[in-house]
Short mmCIF file of C-alpha atoms and ligand atoms in Angstrom, two decimals:
data_model
loop_
_atom_site.label_atom_id
_atom_site.label_comp_id
_atom_site.label_asym_id
_atom_site.label_seq_id
_atom_site.Cartn_x
_atom_site.Cartn_y
_atom_site.Cartn_z
CA UNK A 107 208.21 168.13 199.86
CA UNK A 108 210.68 165.57 201.52
CA UNK A 109 209.40 162.18 201.47
CA UNK A 110 210.46 158.68 202.55
CA UNK A 111 210.32 155.79 200.19
CA UNK A 112 210.97 152.38 201.49
CA UNK A 113 212.94 153.80 204.48
CA UNK A 114 215.13 156.06 202.03
CA UNK A 115 214.80 159.68 202.72
CA UNK A 116 214.44 161.93 199.69
CA UNK A 117 214.41 165.81 199.65
CA UNK A 118 211.64 165.68 197.06
CA UNK A 119 209.77 163.06 195.20
CA UNK A 120 211.69 162.94 191.61
CA UNK A 121 214.36 160.52 190.68
CA UNK A 122 215.61 159.20 187.36
CA UNK A 123 214.93 155.92 185.85
CA UNK A 124 217.86 153.48 185.73
CA UNK A 125 219.82 153.84 182.50
CA UNK A 126 218.22 157.10 181.47
CA UNK A 127 220.35 159.67 183.15
CA UNK A 128 224.16 160.23 182.59
CA UNK A 129 225.29 161.70 185.91
CA UNK A 130 228.67 162.59 184.50
CA UNK A 131 227.37 164.50 181.64
CA UNK A 132 224.71 165.99 183.89
CA UNK A 133 227.64 167.27 186.14
CA UNK A 134 229.32 168.73 183.05
CA UNK A 135 226.12 170.68 182.14
CA UNK A 136 224.70 171.70 185.53
CA UNK A 137 227.90 171.51 187.79
CA UNK A 138 226.89 170.87 191.36
CA UNK A 139 223.40 172.24 190.99
CA UNK A 140 221.16 169.27 191.31
CA UNK A 141 218.81 169.61 188.31
CA UNK A 142 215.52 168.80 190.00
CA UNK A 143 216.36 165.21 190.97
CA UNK A 144 216.42 164.02 194.53
CA UNK A 145 219.14 161.34 194.06
CA UNK A 146 220.47 159.24 191.35
CA UNK A 147 219.68 155.73 190.27
CA UNK A 148 222.62 154.04 188.52
CA UNK A 149 222.47 152.03 185.29
CA UNK A 150 222.01 148.30 186.11
CA UNK A 151 225.25 146.78 187.38
CA UNK A 152 225.85 143.20 186.21
CA UNK A 153 228.68 140.91 187.78
CA UNK A 154 230.89 140.87 184.72
CA UNK A 155 231.66 143.69 182.26
CA UNK A 156 229.19 143.67 179.31
CA UNK A 157 229.54 145.15 175.85
CA UNK A 158 225.67 145.30 175.38
CA UNK A 159 223.81 144.23 172.28
CA UNK A 160 225.15 144.82 168.92
CA UNK A 161 223.76 147.79 167.01
CA UNK A 162 221.08 148.78 166.08
CA UNK A 163 220.07 149.25 169.60
CA UNK A 164 217.61 152.31 169.50
CA UNK A 165 214.66 152.94 167.33
CA UNK A 166 211.98 155.69 167.41
CA UNK A 167 208.36 154.81 167.89
CA UNK A 168 205.22 156.97 167.85
CA UNK A 169 204.99 158.69 171.39
CA UNK A 170 207.95 156.56 172.50
CA UNK A 171 211.45 155.03 172.17
CA UNK A 172 212.42 151.36 171.46
CA UNK A 173 215.48 150.09 172.91
CA UNK A 174 217.55 146.85 172.86
CA UNK A 175 220.71 148.04 174.81
CA UNK A 176 221.60 144.88 176.58
CA UNK A 177 222.87 146.04 179.85
CA UNK A 178 226.31 147.29 178.91
CA UNK A 179 228.45 148.20 181.85
CA UNK A 180 231.84 147.90 183.46
CA UNK A 181 230.90 144.97 185.68
CA UNK A 182 230.68 144.87 189.56
CA UNK A 183 234.19 145.06 190.34
CA UNK A 184 235.05 148.17 188.36
CA UNK A 185 231.64 149.74 189.37
CA UNK A 186 232.58 149.44 193.24
CA UNK A 187 236.25 150.39 192.64
CA UNK A 188 235.90 153.44 190.26
CA UNK A 189 232.42 154.09 189.20
CA UNK A 190 230.73 154.39 192.60
CA UNK A 191 233.41 156.33 194.35
CA UNK A 192 233.42 158.90 191.27
CA UNK A 193 229.49 159.13 191.31
CA UNK A 194 229.80 159.97 195.31
CA UNK A 195 231.82 163.06 194.28
CA UNK A 196 229.38 164.44 191.55
CA UNK A 197 225.97 163.37 192.54
CA UNK A 198 223.88 165.27 195.01
CA UNK A 199 221.66 163.26 197.21
CA UNK A 200 221.45 159.35 197.72
CA UNK A 201 222.65 156.97 195.22
CA UNK A 202 220.56 153.94 194.60
CA UNK A 203 222.24 151.07 192.85
CA UNK A 204 220.32 149.18 190.24
CA UNK A 205 221.37 145.35 190.37
CA UNK A 206 220.93 142.83 187.69
CA UNK A 207 222.26 139.44 186.70
CA UNK A 208 221.41 136.02 185.30
CA UNK A 209 221.32 133.78 188.27
CA UNK A 210 220.53 134.24 192.03
CA UNK A 211 224.14 134.35 193.06
CA UNK A 212 224.81 137.04 190.54
CA UNK A 213 222.37 139.35 192.28
CA UNK A 214 223.16 138.34 195.86
CA UNK A 215 226.96 138.68 195.53
CA UNK A 216 226.42 142.17 194.16
CA UNK A 217 223.92 143.23 196.76
CA UNK A 218 226.42 141.78 199.43
CA UNK A 219 229.34 143.72 197.94
CA UNK A 220 227.19 146.85 198.08
CA UNK A 221 226.20 146.44 201.58
CA UNK A 222 229.58 147.57 203.05
CA UNK A 223 229.77 150.68 200.86
CA UNK A 224 228.25 153.73 202.32
CA UNK A 225 228.14 155.52 198.94
CA UNK A 226 225.20 153.21 198.17
CA UNK A 227 222.07 154.35 199.98
CA UNK A 228 219.55 151.78 198.69
CA UNK A 229 219.35 148.99 196.25
CA UNK A 230 217.02 148.49 193.39
CA UNK A 231 216.62 144.87 191.83
CA UNK A 232 216.13 144.92 188.23
CA UNK A 233 214.15 141.62 187.95
CA UNK A 234 213.52 142.01 184.09
CA UNK A 235 216.50 139.57 183.51
CA UNK A 236 216.31 135.74 182.92
CA UNK A 237 217.51 133.27 185.39
CA UNK A 238 219.62 131.02 183.15
CA UNK A 239 220.03 128.56 185.86
CA UNK A 240 216.42 127.88 186.28
CA UNK A 241 215.71 128.40 182.56
CA UNK A 242 213.28 131.25 183.64
CA UNK A 243 212.89 133.69 180.72
CA UNK A 244 212.33 136.78 183.13
CA UNK A 245 212.58 136.63 186.93
CA UNK A 246 209.95 139.38 187.33
CA UNK A 247 207.58 137.37 185.26
CA UNK A 248 207.44 134.65 187.89
CA UNK A 249 206.12 135.14 191.34
CA UNK A 250 208.31 132.24 192.85
CA UNK A 251 211.49 133.59 191.29
CA UNK A 252 210.82 137.23 192.39
CA UNK A 253 210.09 136.10 195.96
CA UNK A 254 213.17 133.78 196.16
CA UNK A 255 215.41 136.52 194.74
CA UNK A 256 214.00 139.34 196.98
CA UNK A 257 214.36 137.04 199.96
CA UNK A 258 217.90 136.08 199.15
CA UNK A 259 218.89 139.88 198.69
CA UNK A 260 217.24 140.72 201.78
CA UNK A 261 219.30 138.28 203.66
CA UNK A 262 222.57 140.11 202.73
CA UNK A 263 221.49 143.61 203.01
CA UNK A 264 220.26 146.14 205.73
CA UNK A 265 219.86 148.95 203.02
CA UNK A 266 216.45 149.93 201.52
CA UNK A 267 215.40 147.27 198.97
CA UNK A 268 213.35 148.23 196.02
CA UNK A 269 212.10 145.76 193.44
CA UNK A 270 211.53 147.17 189.96
CA UNK A 271 208.82 145.32 188.28
CA UNK A 272 208.14 144.59 184.62
CA UNK A 273 204.79 145.45 183.00
CA UNK A 274 205.16 142.69 180.53
CA UNK A 275 203.72 140.06 183.06
CA UNK A 276 200.44 138.23 183.21
CA UNK A 277 199.56 139.65 186.47
CA UNK A 278 201.70 142.33 188.11
CA UNK A 279 199.73 142.39 191.37
CA UNK A 280 200.93 138.68 192.06
CA UNK A 281 204.54 139.79 191.32
CA UNK A 282 204.25 142.78 193.67
CA UNK A 283 202.89 140.56 196.52
CA UNK A 284 205.94 138.14 195.91
CA UNK A 285 208.31 141.13 196.34
CA UNK A 286 206.61 142.09 199.45
CA UNK A 287 206.77 138.59 200.82
CA UNK A 288 210.40 138.40 200.03
CA UNK A 289 211.25 141.55 202.13
CA UNK A 290 211.16 144.32 199.66
CA UNK A 291 210.81 147.90 201.16
CA UNK A 292 209.53 149.43 198.09
CA UNK A 293 208.30 148.74 194.47
CA UNK A 294 209.29 150.50 191.32
CA UNK A 295 206.64 150.45 188.40
CA UNK A 296 207.58 150.04 185.65
CA UNK A 297 210.32 148.91 183.52
CA UNK A 298 210.03 149.12 179.58
CA UNK A 299 207.22 147.19 178.05
CA UNK A 300 208.27 144.46 175.67
CA UNK A 301 208.12 145.44 172.22
CA UNK A 302 210.16 145.46 168.93
CA UNK A 303 210.74 146.93 165.41
CA UNK A 304 210.95 144.72 162.55
CA UNK A 305 213.26 144.56 159.50
CA UNK A 306 210.67 144.39 156.70
CA UNK A 307 213.02 142.39 154.43
CA UNK A 308 213.47 139.66 156.81
CA UNK A 309 210.43 139.77 159.22
CA UNK A 310 213.04 139.45 161.92
CA UNK A 311 213.67 141.90 164.86
CA UNK A 312 215.37 145.13 163.42
CA UNK A 313 217.68 145.11 166.60
CA UNK A 314 221.07 143.63 166.61
CA UNK A 315 220.28 141.78 169.71
CA UNK A 316 216.60 141.02 169.00
CA UNK A 317 213.83 141.77 171.44
CA UNK A 318 213.40 145.18 172.70
CA UNK A 319 211.40 147.53 175.12
CA UNK A 320 209.12 150.47 174.61
CA UNK A 321 209.34 153.49 176.85
CA UNK A 322 208.15 157.12 176.88
CA UNK A 323 204.89 158.66 176.65
CA UNK A 324 203.09 155.85 175.07
CA UNK A 325 203.64 153.81 178.31
CA UNK A 326 202.24 156.11 180.84
CA UNK A 327 198.65 154.42 180.98
CA UNK A 328 200.64 151.04 181.51
CA UNK A 329 202.58 152.51 184.37
CA UNK A 330 199.44 154.04 185.90
CA UNK A 331 197.85 150.63 185.63
CA UNK A 332 200.79 149.07 187.43
CA UNK A 333 200.66 151.48 190.22
CA UNK A 334 197.04 151.14 190.77
CA UNK A 335 197.25 147.24 190.77
CA UNK A 336 200.26 147.17 193.06
CA UNK A 337 198.48 149.81 195.41
CA UNK A 338 195.42 147.62 195.86
CA UNK A 339 197.40 144.48 197.07
CA UNK A 340 200.45 145.77 198.95
CA UNK A 341 201.35 148.42 201.43
CA UNK A 342 204.90 149.02 200.10
CA UNK A 343 205.92 152.43 198.87
CA UNK A 344 205.97 152.72 195.18
CA UNK A 345 208.00 154.82 192.82
CA UNK A 346 206.07 155.39 189.65
CA UNK A 347 207.75 155.62 186.34
CA UNK A 348 206.78 155.34 182.64
CA UNK A 349 206.24 157.99 180.15
CA UNK A 350 206.32 160.93 182.51
CA UNK A 351 206.83 164.21 180.69
CA UNK A 352 204.86 166.87 182.81
CA UNK A 353 203.95 167.89 186.40
CA UNK A 354 200.60 166.59 185.64
CA UNK A 355 202.02 163.09 184.67
CA UNK A 356 203.60 163.25 188.10
CA UNK A 357 200.63 164.20 189.86
CA UNK A 358 198.62 161.32 188.07
CA UNK A 359 201.24 158.81 189.28
CA UNK A 360 201.06 160.22 192.86
CA UNK A 361 197.19 160.11 192.72
CA UNK A 362 197.25 156.54 191.52
CA UNK A 363 199.30 155.68 194.71
CA UNK A 364 202.90 156.19 194.11
CA UNK A 365 204.96 158.29 196.64
CA UNK A 366 207.79 159.24 194.47
CA UNK A 367 208.15 159.45 190.66
CA UNK A 368 210.99 158.86 188.25
CA UNK A 369 211.67 160.28 184.86
CA UNK A 370 213.27 158.30 182.06
CA UNK A 371 213.11 158.60 178.37
CA UNK A 372 211.89 162.33 178.48
CA UNK A 373 215.36 163.24 180.15
CA UNK A 374 217.13 162.36 176.85
CA UNK A 375 215.10 165.14 175.13
CA UNK A 376 215.43 167.64 177.92
CA UNK A 377 217.84 167.14 180.68
CA UNK A 378 216.51 170.12 182.64
CA UNK A 379 213.17 168.48 182.54
CA UNK A 380 213.17 167.35 186.48
CA UNK A 381 214.12 170.87 187.36
CA UNK A 382 211.20 172.33 185.37
CA UNK A 383 208.87 169.79 186.91
CA UNK A 384 210.00 170.22 190.38
CA UNK A 385 209.53 173.86 190.07
CA UNK A 386 205.97 173.28 188.72
CA UNK A 387 205.24 170.96 191.74
CA UNK A 388 206.57 173.35 194.33
CA UNK A 389 203.54 174.50 196.50
C1 LIG B 610 218.15 153.62 176.86
C2 LIG B 610 217.35 152.93 178.02
C3 LIG B 610 218.12 152.34 178.95
C4 LIG B 610 217.61 151.64 180.10
N1 LIG B 610 218.41 150.98 181.10
C5 LIG B 610 217.72 150.33 182.09
C6 LIG B 610 218.65 149.67 183.05
O1 LIG B 610 219.78 149.47 182.93
N2 LIG B 610 217.94 149.02 184.05
C7 LIG B 610 216.58 149.30 184.36
O2 LIG B 610 216.15 148.74 185.35
N3 LIG B 610 215.96 150.02 183.45
C8 LIG B 610 216.35 150.44 182.47
N4 LIG B 610 215.61 151.27 181.58
C9 LIG B 610 214.22 151.55 181.82
C10 LIG B 610 213.98 152.76 182.42
O3 LIG B 610 214.60 153.02 183.76
C11 LIG B 610 212.39 153.08 182.61
O4 LIG B 610 211.83 152.03 183.67
C12 LIG B 610 211.61 152.94 181.52
O5 LIG B 610 212.24 153.57 180.40
C13 LIG B 610 210.27 153.44 181.69
O6 LIG B 610 210.24 154.93 181.91
P1 LIG B 610 210.11 156.00 180.80
O7 LIG B 610 208.98 155.73 179.94
O8 LIG B 610 209.95 157.34 181.44
O9 LIG B 610 211.42 155.87 179.98
C14 LIG B 610 216.12 151.80 180.45
C15 LIG B 610 215.27 152.53 179.42
C16 LIG B 610 215.83 153.26 178.47
C17 LIG B 610 215.09 154.02 177.36
#
């Protein structure tokens, strides 16, 4: 079942979604056994260390999960110096580094820093962040910003370059074409869907950081739509994710045009899920 996605070779078509799989804890539970995942997608790396949003950051939702985590992380320098070398010792398969930021330079500097590190097999641009310099609320919501960012990243890396799209955009096909024009090798469809929970007393967002994103089973049809829409307009490989909970969900995303599939929220409930699904998928 080995496949190639955007020039990256994978032993089988299952990955994790960025920010939904704790490789260290998985190593503690499963040891060196790879629990059904072909590689590991890191939590999004930002240039500076970030504490993330104030609590509350997670809320349940029917058939899904709401989060407003706010990209906590150690920052680029610590990631390169300690996190990535450690991941390389515990993760089987290629490591795909998810990159985020708040300006073009934020992304480009991180991508350039990863270029020289053989532990990073591929780069995923999380374009669901704002560009504070241009005043753009979400880079992935704007075709011009997406193409500019992808092109700038392409100039500083030879590694496979994936662009992770947001479903909360007016026309995802336009953004997919922009990523392709910028030089992406593959698309990842999709990030969480904009959503929130409300504090009934105030009418304001219940989350400490405001905003929020919906993931889990509720968004599988959104992910399917995104894969179909992108498949129609680009020849890029697509990693489908959103609400996958079973082998049939994987088959649906593959049938829609994805060549690999990632598991996200469902892994919180069942860390062995990828193992079960890959066994179900085996011919
Ligand atoms: C708690 C949590 C943290 C996440 N962190 C990130 C992140 O750092 N970067 C990113 O690109 N996506 C992040 N995501 C989005 C997931 O990778 C995935 O795109 C989304 O949850 C949809 O898949 P799912 O429905 O299977 O969870 C996060 C999702 C959750 C639930």
